Amino acid sequence: MSDYLDLIKERVVIFDGATGTNLQLLQLEADDFGGAQFEGLNEHLVFTRPQVVADLHASFYEVGSDVVETNSFGSFPIVLSEYGIPEATFEINLEAARIARRVASEFSSSTRKRFVAGSMGPGTKLPSLGQIGFDELAAGYKEQVKGLLTGGVDLLLVETVYDLLGAKAAIIGAREAMSELGLWVPIQAQVTVELTGRMLPGTEIAAALISLRAMDVDVIGMNCATGPNEMGEHLRYLTQNTSVPVSAQPNAGLPSVVDGKMHYDLTPEQLARAQRRFVGEMGVGVVGGCCGTTPEHISAVVEALSGQQAQAHAFDAPPGVSSLYSAASITQDLSYFSVGERTNANGSKRFREAMLSQDWDICLEIARDQVGEGADAIDLCVDYTGADGVADMEALASRLATASTLPIVLDSTEPHVVETGLKHLGGRPILNSVNLEDGDGPGTRLDSFLRLAKKYGAAVVATCIDQEGQARTAEWKLRAAQAIYEVATTRYGMKPGDLLFDPLVLPISTGMEESRRDGIETIEGIRRIKQELPGVFTLVGLSNISFGLSPAARAVLNSVFLAECTAAGLDAAIVHPSKILPLSKIGEEEKQVCLDLIYDRRREGYDPLSQLIRLFEGVSAAGSVKEDLSLLPVTERLARRIIDGDRANITADLDEALSAGYSALELINEHLLAGM
């Protein structure tokens, strides 16, 4: 545990204020920066005017700051290349850290240590938009961090994050640098949310939390973009949904132009009042200031909060996944987490043909269709004999990263294909899948995938396969799951909520004697895994259960089997959501025959498999398509949406009902509850 993290537990930690805007107040000229070619590059001042930088640090320590940030916000190759000096990355960061460390030592005493945070900004290119490659960005951050660590920083501050993929590159680059140098310090990540209420690409705060929390940062928070008033509710969300310490470094209000210069209106007293509220009401544990905040601002904050301890917030939101834009909880009340299966080259002929012909527009259309069908995530599988998996994953993951509002499940047997996808996804994806087929040693699939999951902050599907083969009985499924769980949690540091166990769905439609109990064993396997491994999730690939039957029979059997699995504790399923029928839409005889088949209730003269086949002879799958409800009155429609589990259309119907004069309370009490 670092001294810095220990201090947060004792009392509120106070950072410094702005670097850039305070340097601008000095009205430095081109010569101060080392010539016209470097004018405006504040980071170059560590070479040309080091005392100016040192004096700025001292001005914040003098008023009581615990931490100052190095003058290194833009000092990594991507930014420095714009000034023609990318090769100076290490030296600039080394000197920036040394200057701050020297001043911190002057202000430290035996009873109070002053800290230095290595500032790492976002740069000028968004990797999520393809403006820069992930590897290039991570390598640049790695070089920056080497300089900062060598110069003696106490923590790394990944700040003003507006693109989550860029934050991942910074964190991964930082950890690679720490590993090479053998120096480990905490990482604090701070996102910036615009006046729109979202980050620059459209990311909501919940998605940012899920993605960064999965990267195991030590402190998470916000800085820049707005003043404290606009930041408040986002900070409240963070403190209510994570036990990790939360930081707040707002601007001194929203900027305006006065006499041709940028001006910030927020007074020191107003900033102090806001920070007192963040600490007292929300439990924020780290405070400071960003653009426009001066030593006077921080002095007021110190006076308001000196010695105060933030209230503990121990609650963590349930584990989830996210796209670049929005979050999705794997835990679904009264339902299951559905993973759309149609973007799988092995399961969808249309998708495979589009992929092989490089018709990426069709591939994206198929992906977007699954949003309308009610999927919670999209399964992306490009594995196909003869295809170039890396190239196909590069093409599709880079497009889906911004084209899909749903989280992505990267489905491949090849670690290098999966990592290609991970380098494009700013949200938190799921990797499908790992098992123990080739053991758990170095270089095995289990080892490779779990390392990737830990590095990029992904969740993992673990299939119940060991070196004996596919687990067929519930006991065997549990045994395989326990073995993977033990390795994943103890050796790789995965948490229970990072793991989705697939107990394997095998066909019960073949008529072979050895497959008759496969449905029973899968259901019982789900139940046992949920009981014996608290906190993990379960997932199945649903369609295997009905392999070989007619489309109409498959839709009904799949739906009944899914309901039985969900009742046993199933959390998620890879499905075609629009082909899953509410039980209320399945006839009693068909339902009973499916249950008899699932639970192997044969008797003399009665085989449920034969009966199911007879029931659906000549029946078109069109009978399983959901009927058009648009002609019903809106209130009846709402009740039917609940009964049918039709989440895709309920929002539009609610908007229509509210516009028609129905009150929200009336809709809930009389119509939605009626459907429930």
XYZ file of C-alpha atoms in Angstrom:
676
model
C 0.000 0.000 0.000
C 1.423 3.398 -0.946
C 1.627 6.367 1.376
C -0.715 8.202 -0.986
C -3.512 5.633 -0.773
C -3.023 5.400 2.995
C -3.497 9.155 3.275
C -6.838 9.004 1.418
C -8.086 6.611 4.109
C -7.084 9.070 6.838
C -8.418 12.335 5.428
C -9.361 14.247 2.312
C -6.348 14.663 0.010
C -5.954 18.027 -1.690
C -4.343 18.427 -5.117
C -3.028 21.611 -6.692
C -4.851 23.796 -9.198
C -4.260 24.452 -12.868
C -0.883 24.323 -14.564
C -1.609 25.653 -18.049
C -3.828 28.622 -17.192
C -1.516 29.746 -14.381
C 1.480 29.652 -16.697
C -0.516 31.691 -19.219
C -1.019 34.390 -16.587
C 2.752 34.929 -16.590
C 2.566 36.164 -20.202
C 5.649 34.213 -21.224
C 7.156 34.962 -24.615
C 8.627 32.775 -27.347
C 12.144 33.001 -25.910
C 10.881 31.603 -22.599
C 9.811 28.446 -24.412
C 13.107 28.084 -26.290
C 12.073 29.744 -29.517
C 9.041 30.271 -31.702
C 8.882 26.609 -32.682
C 8.131 25.695 -29.034
C 5.910 28.623 -28.097
C 2.880 27.399 -26.182
C 4.497 24.050 -25.317
C 4.360 24.457 -21.547
C 6.115 21.148 -21.044
C 9.281 22.526 -22.709
C 9.618 25.046 -19.868
C 11.174 22.311 -17.727
C 14.286 22.825 -19.908
C 14.128 26.552 -20.603
C 12.517 28.035 -17.454
C 12.671 25.335 -14.750
C 12.411 27.894 -11.950
C 9.073 29.123 -13.317
C 7.751 25.571 -13.081
C 9.241 25.077 -9.608
C 7.719 28.343 -8.366
C 4.282 27.248 -9.586
C 4.561 23.976 -7.682
C 5.732 25.850 -4.587
C 2.790 28.252 -4.779
C 0.388 25.370 -4.304
C 2.370 23.617 -1.593
C 2.541 26.959 0.252
C -1.253 27.147 0.509
C -1.551 23.574 1.740
C -1.772 21.204 -1.242
C -0.823 17.613 -0.499
C -0.120 16.807 -4.154
C 1.153 18.723 -7.166
C 1.077 17.489 -10.750
C 4.155 17.427 -12.919
C 4.313 19.794 -15.879
C 3.993 16.858 -18.277
C 0.362 16.848 -19.427
C 1.231 16.700 -23.129
C 4.764 15.348 -23.001
C 4.445 12.115 -24.912
C 5.396 11.395 -28.538
C 2.006 11.977 -30.153
C 1.872 15.576 -28.901
C 5.596 16.274 -29.025
C 5.676 15.157 -32.674
C 3.647 18.256 -33.495
C 6.665 20.264 -32.280
C 9.215 17.984 -33.948
C 10.693 16.537 -30.744
C 9.076 13.131 -30.039
C 12.508 11.787 -29.077
C 12.561 14.175 -26.080
C 9.723 12.331 -24.325
C 11.793 10.591 -21.672
C 13.972 13.608 -20.850
C 11.066 16.055 -20.571
C 9.171 13.775 -18.206
C 12.294 12.985 -16.220
C 13.003 16.672 -15.697
C 9.358 17.501 -14.960
C 9.297 14.839 -12.249
C 12.655 15.908 -10.803
C 11.558 19.541 -10.511
C 8.330 18.615 -8.726
C 10.114 16.057 -6.531
C 12.702 18.642 -5.488
C 10.028 21.142 -4.481
C 7.993 18.449 -2.718
C 11.043 17.499 -0.652
C 11.511 21.126 0.404
C 7.941 21.270 1.725
C 7.840 17.783 3.267
C 8.522 17.152 6.942
C 8.705 14.178 9.280
C 4.992 14.611 10.032
C 3.706 15.511 6.593
C 4.818 14.191 3.249
C 4.071 16.097 0.063
C 3.333 14.045 -3.038
C 4.021 14.302 -6.766
C 1.548 13.053 -9.371
C 2.825 12.307 -12.857
C 0.382 14.064 -15.180
C -0.616 12.139 -18.324
C -3.019 13.930 -20.673
C -5.158 12.529 -23.512
C -3.256 13.978 -26.431
C -4.896 15.247 -29.589
C -5.982 12.039 -31.348
C -8.859 9.668 -30.497
C -7.974 5.991 -30.916
C -11.669 5.043 -30.879
C -12.071 7.014 -34.086
C -9.009 5.414 -35.658
C -6.965 8.616 -35.511
C -4.073 6.737 -33.908
C -3.269 3.063 -33.382
C -3.537 1.532 -29.928
C -0.017 0.098 -29.919
C 1.542 3.409 -30.941
C -0.370 5.249 -28.237
C 0.461 2.733 -25.496
C 4.149 2.794 -26.472
C 4.167 6.590 -26.223
C 2.647 6.519 -22.756
C 5.131 3.835 -21.724
C 8.046 6.104 -22.633
C 6.423 9.004 -20.776
C 5.917 6.942 -17.630
C 9.505 5.692 -17.679
C 10.644 9.297 -17.399
C 8.117 10.132 -14.684
C 8.993 7.090 -12.594
C 12.726 7.626 -12.947
C 12.207 11.199 -11.814
C 10.453 10.060 -8.642
C 6.680 10.527 -8.914
C 4.481 8.973 -6.210
C 1.497 8.216 -8.438
C 0.387 8.464 -12.054
C -2.563 10.631 -13.023
C -4.301 9.662 -16.275
C -6.402 12.785 -16.587
C -8.836 14.635 -18.827
C -9.862 11.291 -20.308
C -12.334 11.853 -23.130
C -11.795 8.519 -24.921
C -11.859 5.327 -22.838
C -9.685 3.495 -25.342
C -7.032 6.165 -24.869
C -7.229 5.663 -21.105
C -6.705 1.932 -21.551
C -3.626 2.612 -23.684
C -2.274 4.945 -20.989
C -2.872 2.441 -18.185
C -1.406 -0.479 -20.130
C 1.611 1.581 -21.196
C 2.103 2.716 -17.600
C 2.014 -0.829 -16.245
C 4.473 -2.031 -18.857
C 6.842 0.761 -17.809
C 6.414 -0.063 -14.133
C 7.086 -3.730 -14.817
C 10.278 -2.983 -16.745
C 11.581 -0.593 -14.084
C 10.379 -2.604 -11.101
C 8.689 0.514 -9.680
C 4.999 0.305 -8.801
C 2.878 3.341 -7.958
C -0.905 3.903 -7.829
C -2.837 4.936 -10.930
C -5.549 7.594 -10.684
C -7.833 8.013 -13.707
C -10.057 11.045 -14.261
C -12.609 11.409 -17.044
C -13.943 14.640 -18.453
C -17.665 14.995 -19.158
C -18.939 17.697 -21.492
C -21.986 19.942 -21.035
C -23.935 17.320 -22.991
C -23.660 15.056 -19.944
C -21.399 12.623 -21.805
C -17.746 12.313 -22.736
C -16.623 13.549 -26.142
C -17.501 10.394 -28.160
C -20.842 10.104 -26.321
C -19.796 7.925 -23.365
C -22.038 7.990 -20.299
C -20.490 8.032 -16.824
C -21.745 4.500 -16.056
C -19.841 3.101 -19.038
C -16.710 4.976 -17.990
C -16.924 3.540 -14.488
C -17.377 -0.040 -15.676
C -14.487 0.209 -18.133
C -12.009 1.912 -15.791
C -12.995 -0.105 -12.724
C -12.203 -3.253 -14.699
C -8.728 -1.824 -15.398
C -8.101 -1.882 -11.618
C -7.288 1.797 -11.198
C -6.683 2.880 -7.613
C -8.638 6.157 -7.729
C -11.302 7.213 -10.208
C -12.749 10.656 -10.709
C -13.347 13.668 -12.898
C -11.563 16.805 -14.004
C -11.757 19.627 -16.546
C -14.499 20.445 -19.123
C -16.929 22.019 -16.643
C -17.193 23.674 -13.284
C -18.378 21.916 -10.133
C -22.077 22.616 -10.718
C -22.168 20.586 -13.931
C -19.990 17.847 -12.443
C -22.022 17.106 -9.316
C -24.428 14.407 -10.435
C -21.723 12.475 -12.263
C -19.616 12.483 -9.088
C -22.640 11.338 -7.114
C -23.005 8.384 -9.485
C -19.357 7.441 -9.015
C -19.462 7.578 -5.222
C -22.687 5.571 -5.120
C -21.414 2.827 -7.413
C -17.808 2.123 -6.481
C -15.796 1.553 -3.324
C -12.672 2.924 -5.037
C -11.752 6.448 -3.822
C -13.283 9.198 -5.966
C -11.567 12.437 -6.994
C -12.958 15.786 -8.157
C -10.909 18.466 -9.909
C -13.317 20.843 -11.667
C -12.520 23.954 -13.626
C -13.137 27.335 -12.038
C -16.523 27.394 -13.716
C -17.246 27.609 -17.415
C -14.821 29.818 -19.350
C -15.789 33.076 -21.006
C -13.806 35.582 -23.058
C -13.130 38.941 -21.361
C -11.003 41.572 -23.141
C -9.897 38.931 -25.610
C -8.643 36.570 -22.901
C -10.051 33.405 -21.367
C -11.709 34.109 -18.038
C -13.093 31.823 -15.344
C -15.796 33.229 -13.084
C -15.822 30.818 -10.147
C -14.456 32.440 -6.987
C -12.244 30.622 -4.464
C -15.107 30.609 -1.958
C -17.499 29.067 -4.489
C -15.029 26.285 -5.344
C -14.461 25.591 -1.641
C -18.209 25.432 -1.025
C -18.679 22.981 -3.886
C -15.817 20.756 -2.756
C -17.177 20.766 0.797
C -20.475 19.481 -0.614
C -18.736 16.810 -2.704
C -16.901 15.569 0.365
C -19.701 15.885 2.915
C -22.667 14.718 0.843
C -21.049 12.282 -1.585
C -17.886 10.979 0.028
C -15.377 12.342 -2.498
C -11.923 11.676 -1.025
C -9.579 13.612 -3.342
C -10.174 17.237 -4.359
C -8.361 19.920 -6.291
C -8.779 22.182 -9.276
C -8.306 22.222 -13.021
C -8.389 25.057 -15.587
C -8.689 28.508 -14.076
C -8.015 27.460 -10.476
C -5.268 29.463 -8.760
C -3.401 29.115 -5.455
C -6.149 31.309 -3.977
C -8.756 28.745 -5.026
C -6.811 25.883 -3.472
C -6.157 27.918 -0.310
C -9.910 28.279 0.145
C -10.397 24.548 -0.395
C -7.688 23.756 2.160
C -9.330 26.046 4.704
C -12.726 24.435 4.106
C -11.565 20.825 4.254
C -8.351 20.717 6.268
C -8.180 17.474 8.237
C -11.656 16.345 7.193
C -12.276 12.676 6.511
C -14.500 11.624 3.640
C -17.332 9.251 4.416
C -16.661 5.713 3.303
C -18.588 4.379 0.309
C -18.217 0.611 0.243
C -20.862 -0.270 -2.343
C -19.834 -1.551 -5.758
C -22.420 -1.681 -8.526
C -23.018 -5.221 -9.807
C -20.435 -6.362 -12.367
C -21.285 -5.315 -15.872
C -19.968 -4.732 -19.356
C -20.143 -1.730 -21.645
C -19.820 -0.391 -25.136
C -18.028 2.877 -25.805
C -21.339 4.581 -25.111
C -23.357 2.804 -22.440
C -23.245 0.265 -19.632
C -25.093 -3.037 -19.354
C -25.593 -5.042 -16.180
C -25.215 -8.807 -16.577
C -27.697 -9.196 -13.729
C -31.172 -8.813 -15.245
C -34.287 -8.640 -13.082
C -36.958 -11.088 -14.298
C -34.991 -11.827 -17.461
C -31.602 -12.885 -18.792
C -28.681 -11.102 -20.425
C -29.040 -11.857 -24.121
C -26.032 -12.054 -26.424
C -27.069 -11.749 -30.060
C -25.642 -14.639 -32.093
C -26.116 -13.386 -35.644
C -22.645 -11.813 -36.041
C -20.993 -15.217 -35.817
C -19.297 -16.504 -38.978
C -19.978 -20.095 -37.938
C -23.627 -19.622 -37.090
C -24.925 -17.072 -39.595
C -24.565 -17.746 -43.306
C -25.481 -14.166 -44.218
C -22.882 -12.716 -41.880
C -20.211 -15.169 -43.028
C -20.774 -14.402 -46.702
C -20.689 -10.668 -46.042
C -17.472 -11.038 -44.039
C -15.759 -13.177 -46.656
C -16.678 -10.679 -49.363
C -15.605 -7.794 -47.094
C -19.040 -6.216 -47.275
C -18.636 -4.473 -43.960
C -21.837 -2.455 -44.358
C -23.906 -5.654 -44.368
C -21.985 -6.931 -41.350
C -22.768 -3.721 -39.457
C -26.401 -3.888 -40.552
C -26.700 -7.392 -39.083
C -25.109 -6.140 -35.856
C -27.446 -3.148 -35.609
C -30.495 -5.320 -36.295
C -29.768 -7.187 -33.086
C -30.194 -3.978 -31.105
C -33.763 -3.695 -32.366
C -34.347 -7.362 -31.604
C -33.613 -6.815 -27.919
C -30.053 -8.108 -27.562
C -28.002 -6.839 -24.625
C -24.653 -7.580 -26.292
C -23.306 -8.766 -29.652
C -21.289 -11.938 -30.176
C -18.565 -11.249 -32.740
C -16.918 -14.361 -34.175
C -14.738 -14.154 -37.283
C -13.160 -17.617 -36.994
C -13.662 -19.466 -40.263
C -11.449 -21.905 -42.114
C -9.362 -20.139 -44.732
C -10.225 -16.640 -43.520
C -7.715 -14.156 -42.100
C -9.004 -13.849 -38.541
C -6.763 -10.953 -37.542
C -7.647 -8.887 -40.612
C -11.365 -9.616 -40.277
C -11.340 -8.799 -36.564
C -9.421 -5.589 -37.279
C -11.997 -4.535 -39.851
C -15.063 -5.419 -37.776
C -13.997 -4.515 -34.242
C -12.743 -1.109 -35.380
C -16.138 -0.422 -36.963
C -18.337 -1.936 -34.267
C -16.450 -0.014 -31.579
C -18.305 3.138 -32.608
C -21.194 1.707 -34.665
C -22.637 -0.504 -31.915
C -24.306 0.834 -28.792
C -24.113 -2.669 -27.307
C -21.133 -4.313 -25.605
C -19.161 -6.801 -27.684
C -18.398 -10.452 -26.974
C -15.143 -11.334 -28.732
C -15.597 -14.970 -29.703
C -12.494 -16.774 -30.974
C -10.179 -19.667 -30.219
C -7.141 -17.570 -31.169
C -5.581 -15.215 -28.578
C -4.046 -12.930 -31.235
C -7.451 -12.524 -32.904
C -9.041 -11.619 -29.577
C -6.299 -9.126 -28.723
C -6.785 -7.452 -32.099
C -10.392 -6.811 -31.105
C -9.476 -5.654 -27.605
C -7.263 -2.920 -29.036
C -10.327 -1.266 -30.568
C -12.863 -1.475 -27.741
C -12.959 1.342 -25.210
C -15.844 -0.283 -23.377
C -15.662 -3.483 -21.353
C -16.084 -6.582 -23.540
C -16.428 -10.292 -22.800
C -13.963 -12.890 -24.113
C -15.410 -16.199 -25.286
C -13.926 -18.562 -24.212
C -11.420 -20.419 -22.024
C -11.268 -24.018 -20.818
C -8.867 -26.597 -19.416
C -8.636 -28.772 -22.507
C -4.882 -28.183 -22.878
C -4.214 -27.581 -19.181
C -3.513 -24.377 -17.261
C 0.219 -23.867 -17.709
C 2.063 -21.064 -19.507
C 1.099 -20.754 -23.145
C -2.164 -22.639 -22.816
C -5.357 -21.100 -24.072
C -6.491 -20.548 -20.480
C -3.268 -18.741 -19.646
C -3.318 -16.600 -22.796
C -6.946 -15.539 -22.497
C -6.863 -14.783 -18.774
C -3.760 -12.650 -19.245
C -5.539 -10.712 -21.968
C -8.659 -10.322 -19.846
C -6.668 -8.958 -16.929
C -4.600 -6.641 -19.121
C -7.547 -5.105 -20.992
C -10.176 -5.314 -18.230
C -12.464 -7.847 -19.941
C -14.854 -10.441 -18.533
C -14.388 -14.076 -19.589
C -16.622 -16.975 -20.573
C -15.250 -20.259 -19.184
C -16.626 -23.449 -20.711
C -16.854 -26.608 -18.626
C -14.224 -28.569 -20.514
C -11.201 -30.165 -18.890
C -8.511 -32.548 -20.041
C -11.007 -35.416 -19.860
C -13.247 -33.679 -22.413
C -16.634 -31.940 -22.429
C -18.321 -32.211 -19.046
C -21.545 -34.218 -19.446
C -22.841 -34.552 -15.875
C -23.696 -31.788 -13.432
C -21.001 -32.977 -11.058
C -18.405 -32.963 -13.819
C -19.498 -29.506 -14.981
C -19.126 -28.161 -11.434
C -15.721 -29.814 -11.032
C -14.431 -28.230 -14.249
C -15.846 -24.842 -13.251
C -14.240 -25.018 -9.807
C -10.862 -25.835 -11.314
C -11.003 -22.848 -13.692
C -12.312 -20.588 -10.910
C -9.409 -21.502 -8.637
C -6.811 -20.752 -11.307
C -8.480 -17.541 -12.504
C -8.953 -15.994 -9.060
C -5.737 -17.041 -7.318
C -3.207 -16.971 -10.147
C -4.548 -14.167 -12.341
C -6.408 -11.996 -9.832
C -9.787 -12.291 -11.541
C -12.864 -11.564 -9.441
C -15.887 -13.897 -9.338
C -17.942 -11.326 -11.245
C -15.389 -11.382 -14.079
C -16.282 -14.998 -14.886
C -19.236 -16.383 -16.856
C -19.347 -20.187 -16.723
C -20.826 -22.063 -19.657
C -21.975 -25.518 -18.452
C -22.369 -26.551 -22.114
C -25.669 -27.125 -23.871
C -25.619 -30.353 -25.890
C -28.377 -31.502 -28.265
C -31.252 -33.497 -26.802
C -32.748 -33.798 -30.276
C -30.568 -36.567 -31.729
C -32.507 -39.516 -30.321
C -29.280 -41.112 -29.085
C -29.572 -42.670 -25.655
C -26.418 -41.054 -24.307
C -27.786 -37.563 -25.033
C -31.185 -37.972 -23.378
C -30.073 -36.519 -20.000
C -27.961 -33.687 -21.398
C -30.689 -31.101 -20.793
C -31.176 -32.207 -17.192
C -27.448 -32.167 -16.484
C -27.028 -28.676 -17.949
C -29.872 -27.259 -15.845
C -28.525 -28.929 -12.714
C -25.013 -27.795 -13.632
C -26.215 -24.188 -13.717
C -27.823 -24.604 -10.314
C -24.720 -26.201 -8.768
C -22.300 -23.618 -10.187
C -24.404 -20.740 -8.885
C -24.614 -22.370 -5.448
C -20.976 -23.413 -5.094
C -19.260 -20.411 -6.695
C -20.972 -17.290 -5.297
C -20.649 -14.167 -7.402
C -19.949 -15.831 -10.745
C -22.305 -15.695 -13.719
C -23.557 -18.481 -15.949
C -24.059 -18.387 -19.713
C -25.183 -20.898 -22.316
C -25.129 -21.131 -26.089
C -28.817 -21.921 -26.326
C -29.431 -23.150 -29.863
C -27.439 -26.384 -29.478
C -30.285 -27.885 -27.449
C -32.529 -28.231 -30.514
C -29.981 -29.003 -33.211
C -31.518 -30.807 -36.197
C -35.189 -30.014 -35.509
C -37.409 -27.906 -37.761
C -37.182 -24.123 -37.268
C -40.643 -23.952 -35.679
C -39.869 -26.769 -33.235
C -36.501 -25.242 -32.428
C -38.046 -21.899 -31.508
C -40.423 -23.540 -29.045
C -37.900 -25.961 -27.499
C -35.289 -23.233 -27.194
C -37.770 -20.959 -25.446
C -38.936 -23.599 -22.952
C -35.386 -24.734 -22.216
C -34.257 -21.137 -21.687
C -37.061 -20.624 -19.169
C -35.976 -23.738 -17.251
C -32.345 -22.626 -17.255
C -33.290 -19.147 -16.078
C -35.313 -20.642 -13.226
C -32.206 -22.605 -12.205
C -30.130 -19.409 -12.028
C -28.919 -18.798 -15.577
C -27.699 -15.234 -16.087
C -26.945 -14.983 -19.804
C -27.507 -16.752 -23.103
C -26.185 -16.495 -26.644
C -29.430 -16.428 -28.604
C -31.395 -14.924 -31.462
C -33.639 -12.844 -29.148
C -36.437 -12.299 -31.661
C -36.889 -16.081 -31.957
C -37.422 -16.577 -28.229
C -41.128 -16.873 -27.407
C -42.803 -15.863 -24.146
C -44.189 -18.989 -22.476
C -47.611 -17.380 -22.650
C -47.440 -17.706 -26.448
C -46.695 -21.424 -26.448
C -49.568 -23.905 -26.361
C -49.894 -26.099 -23.268
C -49.374 -29.328 -25.196
C -46.251 -28.065 -26.965
C -44.877 -26.723 -23.701
C -45.517 -30.000 -21.862
C -43.916 -32.092 -24.607
C -40.821 -29.855 -24.506
C -40.599 -30.233 -20.732
C -40.959 -33.998 -21.062
C -38.130 -34.013 -23.601
C -35.897 -31.781 -21.473
C -36.411 -33.910 -18.352
C -36.443 -37.243 -20.266
C -39.955 -38.266 -19.220
C -40.328 -41.168 -21.567
C -42.792 -43.928 -20.871
C -44.059 -46.927 -22.724
C -45.663 -45.813 -25.945
C -44.573 -42.196 -25.491
C -41.336 -40.575 -26.628
C -41.495 -36.773 -26.256
C -38.922 -36.309 -29.031
C -41.082 -38.195 -31.529
C -44.158 -36.343 -30.296
C -42.451 -32.949 -30.680
C -41.475 -33.780 -34.251
C -45.068 -34.826 -35.046
C -46.532 -31.686 -33.469
C -44.481 -29.476 -35.779
C -44.744 -31.432 -38.996
C -45.576 -28.922 -41.710
C -45.600 -25.985 -39.233
C -43.852 -22.906 -40.548
C -41.446 -20.988 -38.319
C -43.455 -17.892 -39.256
C -45.867 -18.969 -36.556
C -43.225 -18.059 -34.025
C -42.847 -14.479 -35.237
C -44.208 -11.884 -32.843
C -47.439 -10.320 -33.961
C -47.742 -6.662 -34.868
C -49.200 -4.825 -31.863
C -49.275 -1.392 -33.469
C -53.063 -1.444 -34.003
C -53.806 -1.990 -30.296
C -54.526 0.961 -27.976
C -51.272 2.152 -26.431
C -52.188 1.017 -22.905
C -52.937 -2.520 -24.111
C -49.711 -2.422 -26.078
C -47.742 -1.593 -22.930
C -49.165 -4.550 -21.037
C -48.380 -6.835 -23.972
C -44.816 -5.514 -24.187
C -44.306 -6.603 -20.581
C -45.889 -10.022 -21.175
C -43.870 -10.603 -24.338
C -40.637 -9.228 -22.885
C -40.431 -6.756 -25.783
C -37.939 -4.187 -24.510
C -37.097 -2.862 -27.959
C -40.443 -1.073 -28.430
C -41.632 -0.265 -24.928
C -39.809 3.090 -24.702
C -41.580 4.467 -27.784
C -44.942 3.281 -26.431
C -44.280 4.935 -23.071
C -43.437 8.209 -24.794
C -46.650 7.959 -26.821
C -48.741 7.273 -23.707
C -47.224 10.182 -21.805
C -47.858 12.479 -24.774
C -51.482 11.302 -24.835
C -51.978 12.577 -21.280
C -51.486 9.474 -19.157
C -49.514 10.127 -15.983
C -46.400 8.113 -15.214
C -47.950 6.775 -12.008
C -51.106 5.705 -13.841
C -49.097 3.871 -16.487
C -47.077 2.022 -13.869
C -49.918 1.096 -11.520
C -52.637 0.275 -14.021
C -50.952 -0.958 -17.171
C -47.338 -2.007 -16.645
C -48.125 -3.816 -13.403
C -51.081 -5.489 -15.073
C -48.696 -6.950 -17.629
C -46.282 -8.030 -14.905
